[in-house]
Amino acid sequence: MKKIIYIIMVCLTMGAISSCTKYNFDDTGLANGKHDMTMWEYFKGDSYNWDSLRVMAERADLVSLFQGTSKYGKNFTFFGPTNHSIRRYLLDNSMERVSDIPVADCKTFILNCVLPKKRVMLDDFKEGVKSSDPSTPVGKGGETVEMASGKQLWIYTFRESYNNVPGAGPLRIHLVSPTTTKTSDVASCNIETNTGVVHSLVYDFNLTDF
């Protein structure tokens, strides 16, 4: 009987120890957005999402921007269009390759997405409410900023509802162009690199939405 009890105690002890191993670690995701590398290196490491953007940057002579050696330095925020958005643009414009996009357009599209002089994280953006008037794309709150291209965007955050409870859902970044009146959303935010912060745009973003 004592032997049986001893075996049970050993099993319980081993179970308690094993439950604390890395295999049962609950990853909150809070540190996943930090990358000890340049933004350019980050893009090179994720070909599935950023290969087309890299081709555009090379054509526009903007590789130095993402390497942190351009006039924009290492303090800027980039709202990144992924491969899906760029492929959609190619399809809509009867182009086959990213290299078919004119150099001037590549430069404009990228600089439209660059907020210079500061790294802005999700919680740093001002909360706002979208406009209910179709003729006035800018709503209440938020902040109107000037991008590196000279174009303006109204950027605001809004906490969605969850299970019909207002304000209980995730906080999301929304970008509105007063020129095109298009609203674009961020899919993945707070991607920190050594040369700036990336907020990845949703797949249905179009390069002309800004």
Short mmCIF file of C-alpha atoms in Angstrom, two decimals:
data_model
loop_
_atom_site.label_atom_id
_atom_site.label_comp_id
_atom_site.label_asym_id
_atom_site.label_seq_id
_atom_site.Cartn_x
_atom_site.Cartn_y
_atom_site.Cartn_z
CA MET A 1 0.00 0.00 0.00
CA LYS A 2 2.81 2.42 0.90
CA LYS A 3 4.47 1.64 -2.42
CA ILE A 4 1.28 2.53 -4.32
CA ILE A 5 0.94 5.83 -2.45
CA TYR A 6 4.59 6.64 -3.17
CA ILE A 7 4.08 6.00 -6.92
CA ILE A 8 0.99 8.27 -6.95
CA MET A 9 2.87 11.06 -5.19
CA VAL A 10 5.75 10.80 -7.67
CA CYS A 11 3.34 11.01 -10.61
CA LEU A 12 1.58 14.05 -9.16
CA THR A 13 4.91 15.77 -8.52
CA MET A 14 6.16 15.09 -12.04
CA GLY A 15 2.86 16.32 -13.46
CA ALA A 16 3.14 19.59 -11.54
CA ILE A 17 6.71 20.10 -12.74
CA SER A 18 5.91 19.32 -16.37
CA SER A 19 2.96 21.72 -16.38
CA CYS A 20 5.43 24.61 -16.01
CA THR A 21 7.55 23.76 -19.02
CA LYS A 22 7.80 25.93 -22.12
CA TYR A 23 5.46 23.57 -23.95
CA ASN A 24 2.56 24.81 -21.83
CA PHE A 25 3.60 28.47 -21.93
CA ASP A 26 0.69 30.78 -22.67
CA ASP A 27 2.09 33.35 -25.13
CA THR A 28 0.30 36.67 -24.72
CA GLY A 29 1.86 38.02 -27.92
CA LEU A 30 3.01 41.22 -26.24
CA ALA A 31 6.66 40.79 -27.26
CA ASN A 32 6.13 39.23 -30.69
CA GLY A 33 6.15 42.61 -32.40
CA LYS A 34 9.74 43.48 -31.44
CA HIS A 35 12.39 42.79 -34.08
CA ASP A 36 16.06 43.55 -33.44
CA MET A 37 16.77 44.45 -37.06
CA THR A 38 16.11 47.15 -39.62
CA MET A 39 12.69 47.43 -41.22
CA TRP A 40 14.25 46.34 -44.50
CA GLU A 41 15.61 43.19 -42.89
CA TYR A 42 12.21 42.51 -41.39
CA PHE A 43 10.60 42.76 -44.83
CA LYS A 44 13.25 40.43 -46.30
CA GLY A 45 12.48 37.87 -43.59
CA ASP A 46 8.77 37.71 -44.47
CA SER A 47 8.57 37.16 -48.23
CA TYR A 48 4.94 36.02 -48.06
CA ASN A 49 3.78 39.52 -47.08
CA TRP A 50 6.46 41.95 -48.23
CA ASP A 51 8.24 40.78 -51.41
CA SER A 52 6.26 43.09 -53.69
CA LEU A 53 6.84 46.09 -51.43
CA ARG A 54 10.59 45.43 -51.57
CA VAL A 55 10.50 45.49 -55.39
CA MET A 56 8.61 48.78 -55.29
CA ALA A 57 11.13 50.25 -52.84
CA GLU A 58 14.06 49.20 -55.01
CA ARG A 59 12.46 50.75 -58.10
CA ALA A 60 11.71 53.98 -56.22
CA ASP A 61 15.21 54.15 -54.71
CA LEU A 62 13.71 54.04 -51.21
CA VAL A 63 15.60 51.10 -49.73
CA SER A 64 17.53 53.57 -47.55
CA LEU A 65 14.22 54.67 -46.03
CA PHE A 66 13.64 51.24 -44.52
CA GLN A 67 17.31 50.85 -43.64
CA GLY A 68 17.10 54.00 -41.55
CA THR A 69 19.71 55.92 -43.52
CA SER A 70 17.46 58.30 -45.46
CA LYS A 71 16.50 61.84 -44.49
CA TYR A 72 13.62 60.35 -42.47
CA GLY A 73 16.08 58.69 -40.08
CA LYS A 74 14.94 55.96 -37.74
CA ASN A 75 11.86 57.62 -36.30
CA PHE A 76 8.92 57.11 -38.60
CA THR A 77 5.72 55.08 -38.80
CA PHE A 78 4.91 53.00 -41.85
CA PHE A 79 1.44 51.76 -42.79
CA GLY A 80 2.52 48.82 -44.89
CA PRO A 81 0.63 47.50 -47.93
CA THR A 82 1.21 43.75 -48.21
CA ASN A 83 1.65 41.58 -51.29
CA HIS A 84 -2.11 41.00 -51.56
CA SER A 85 -2.83 44.73 -51.89
CA ILE A 86 -0.12 45.23 -54.49
CA ARG A 87 -1.24 42.21 -56.52
CA ARG A 88 -4.78 43.57 -56.51
CA TYR A 89 -3.46 46.85 -57.89
CA LEU A 90 -1.64 44.96 -60.66
CA LEU A 91 -4.79 43.04 -61.54
CA ASP A 92 -6.96 46.18 -61.57
CA ASN A 93 -4.50 47.92 -63.89
CA SER A 94 -3.80 44.99 -66.24
CA MET A 95 -0.18 44.67 -65.11
CA GLU A 96 1.67 41.37 -64.68
CA ARG A 97 4.66 42.29 -62.55
CA VAL A 98 5.50 44.81 -59.85
CA SER A 99 8.23 46.07 -62.15
CA ASP A 100 5.45 47.24 -64.49
CA ILE A 101 4.44 49.93 -61.99
CA PRO A 102 6.02 53.27 -63.02
CA VAL A 103 8.89 54.36 -60.79
CA ALA A 104 7.18 57.64 -59.87
CA ASP A 105 4.05 55.77 -58.78
CA CYS A 106 6.10 53.34 -56.67
CA LYS A 107 7.65 56.29 -54.83
CA THR A 108 4.32 58.05 -54.31
CA PHE A 109 2.54 54.92 -53.10
CA ILE A 110 5.25 54.23 -50.50
CA LEU A 111 5.59 57.82 -49.27
CA ASN A 112 1.79 58.01 -48.95
CA CYS A 113 2.19 55.37 -46.25
CA VAL A 114 5.05 57.03 -44.31
CA LEU A 115 4.29 59.17 -41.28
CA PRO A 116 7.63 60.95 -40.69
CA LYS A 117 9.40 62.18 -37.57
CA LYS A 118 7.75 59.92 -35.01
CA ARG A 119 7.05 56.34 -34.06
CA VAL A 120 3.37 56.04 -33.24
CA MET A 121 2.13 52.92 -31.48
CA LEU A 122 -1.49 51.77 -31.29
CA ASP A 123 -2.17 53.41 -27.92
CA ASP A 124 -0.59 56.69 -29.06
CA PHE A 125 -3.24 57.39 -31.70
CA LYS A 126 -6.21 59.48 -30.64
CA GLU A 127 -9.62 57.87 -30.38
CA GLY A 128 -12.35 59.10 -32.66
CA VAL A 129 -15.70 58.37 -34.26
CA LYS A 130 -16.24 57.93 -37.99
CA SER A 131 -18.30 60.45 -39.88
CA SER A 132 -21.99 59.73 -40.40
CA ASP A 133 -22.09 62.20 -43.31
CA PRO A 134 -20.93 60.66 -46.63
CA SER A 135 -19.98 64.12 -47.92
CA THR A 136 -17.62 64.71 -44.97
CA PRO A 137 -15.14 61.82 -44.60
CA VAL A 138 -13.46 63.23 -41.48
CA GLY A 139 -15.36 62.45 -38.28
CA LYS A 140 -14.87 63.50 -34.68
CA GLY A 141 -11.68 63.14 -32.65
CA GLY A 142 -8.64 61.45 -34.08
CA GLU A 143 -5.92 63.51 -35.74
CA THR A 144 -5.18 64.75 -39.25
CA VAL A 145 -1.53 64.15 -40.17
CA GLU A 146 0.68 64.91 -43.15
CA MET A 147 2.40 61.95 -44.75
CA ALA A 148 5.86 62.05 -46.36
CA SER A 149 4.26 62.51 -49.80
CA GLY A 150 2.49 65.66 -48.63
CA LYS A 151 -0.94 64.02 -48.62
CA GLN A 152 -3.09 64.16 -45.50
CA LEU A 153 -4.78 61.33 -43.64
CA TRP A 154 -7.25 61.45 -40.79
CA ILE A 155 -6.22 58.71 -38.36
CA TYR A 156 -8.27 57.56 -35.41
CA THR A 157 -8.73 54.55 -33.20
CA PHE A 158 -12.02 53.02 -32.18
CA ARG A 159 -12.82 50.16 -29.84
CA GLU A 160 -15.31 47.82 -31.46
CA SER A 161 -18.18 46.06 -29.73
CA TYR A 162 -17.83 42.51 -28.46
CA ASN A 163 -20.81 40.23 -27.79
CA ASN A 164 -23.03 43.30 -28.27
CA VAL A 165 -21.18 45.18 -25.53
CA PRO A 166 -20.04 48.60 -26.83
CA GLY A 167 -16.36 49.35 -26.28
CA ALA A 168 -15.51 45.81 -25.15
CA GLY A 169 -13.83 44.74 -28.37
CA PRO A 170 -10.34 45.29 -29.78
CA LEU A 171 -8.91 48.76 -30.37
CA ARG A 172 -8.27 49.25 -34.08
CA ILE A 173 -6.55 51.90 -36.21
CA HIS A 174 -8.54 53.47 -39.04
CA LEU A 175 -7.13 55.75 -41.73
CA VAL A 176 -9.31 58.03 -43.85
CA SER A 177 -8.20 59.96 -46.92
CA PRO A 178 -9.99 63.32 -47.21
CA THR A 179 -9.06 63.24 -50.91
CA THR A 180 -10.34 59.80 -51.95
CA THR A 181 -12.80 59.49 -49.00
CA LYS A 182 -11.65 55.86 -48.65
CA THR A 183 -11.27 54.29 -45.20
CA SER A 184 -8.48 51.77 -44.62
CA ASP A 185 -7.87 49.60 -41.58
CA VAL A 186 -4.78 48.18 -39.91
CA ALA A 187 -4.63 44.40 -39.66
CA SER A 188 -1.49 43.98 -37.51
CA CYS A 189 -0.09 46.82 -35.45
CA ASN A 190 2.98 47.67 -33.35
CA ILE A 191 5.62 45.83 -35.39
CA GLU A 192 8.73 47.46 -33.93
CA THR A 193 12.06 47.45 -35.75
CA ASN A 194 15.29 49.34 -35.16
CA THR A 195 14.43 51.83 -37.90
CA GLY A 196 10.74 52.45 -37.33
CA VAL A 197 7.30 51.03 -36.56
CA VAL A 198 5.15 49.10 -39.04
CA HIS A 199 1.37 48.82 -38.98
CA SER A 200 0.35 46.24 -41.59
CA LEU A 201 -2.71 47.23 -43.62
CA VAL A 202 -5.61 44.86 -44.30
CA TYR A 203 -5.45 42.73 -47.44
CA ASP A 204 -8.24 44.64 -49.21
CA PHE A 205 -6.31 47.92 -49.05
CA ASN A 206 -5.65 49.38 -52.49
CA LEU A 207 -2.58 51.46 -53.32
CA THR A 208 -4.82 54.27 -54.54
CA ASP A 209 -6.93 54.44 -51.34
CA PHE A 210 -4.61 57.14 -49.95
#
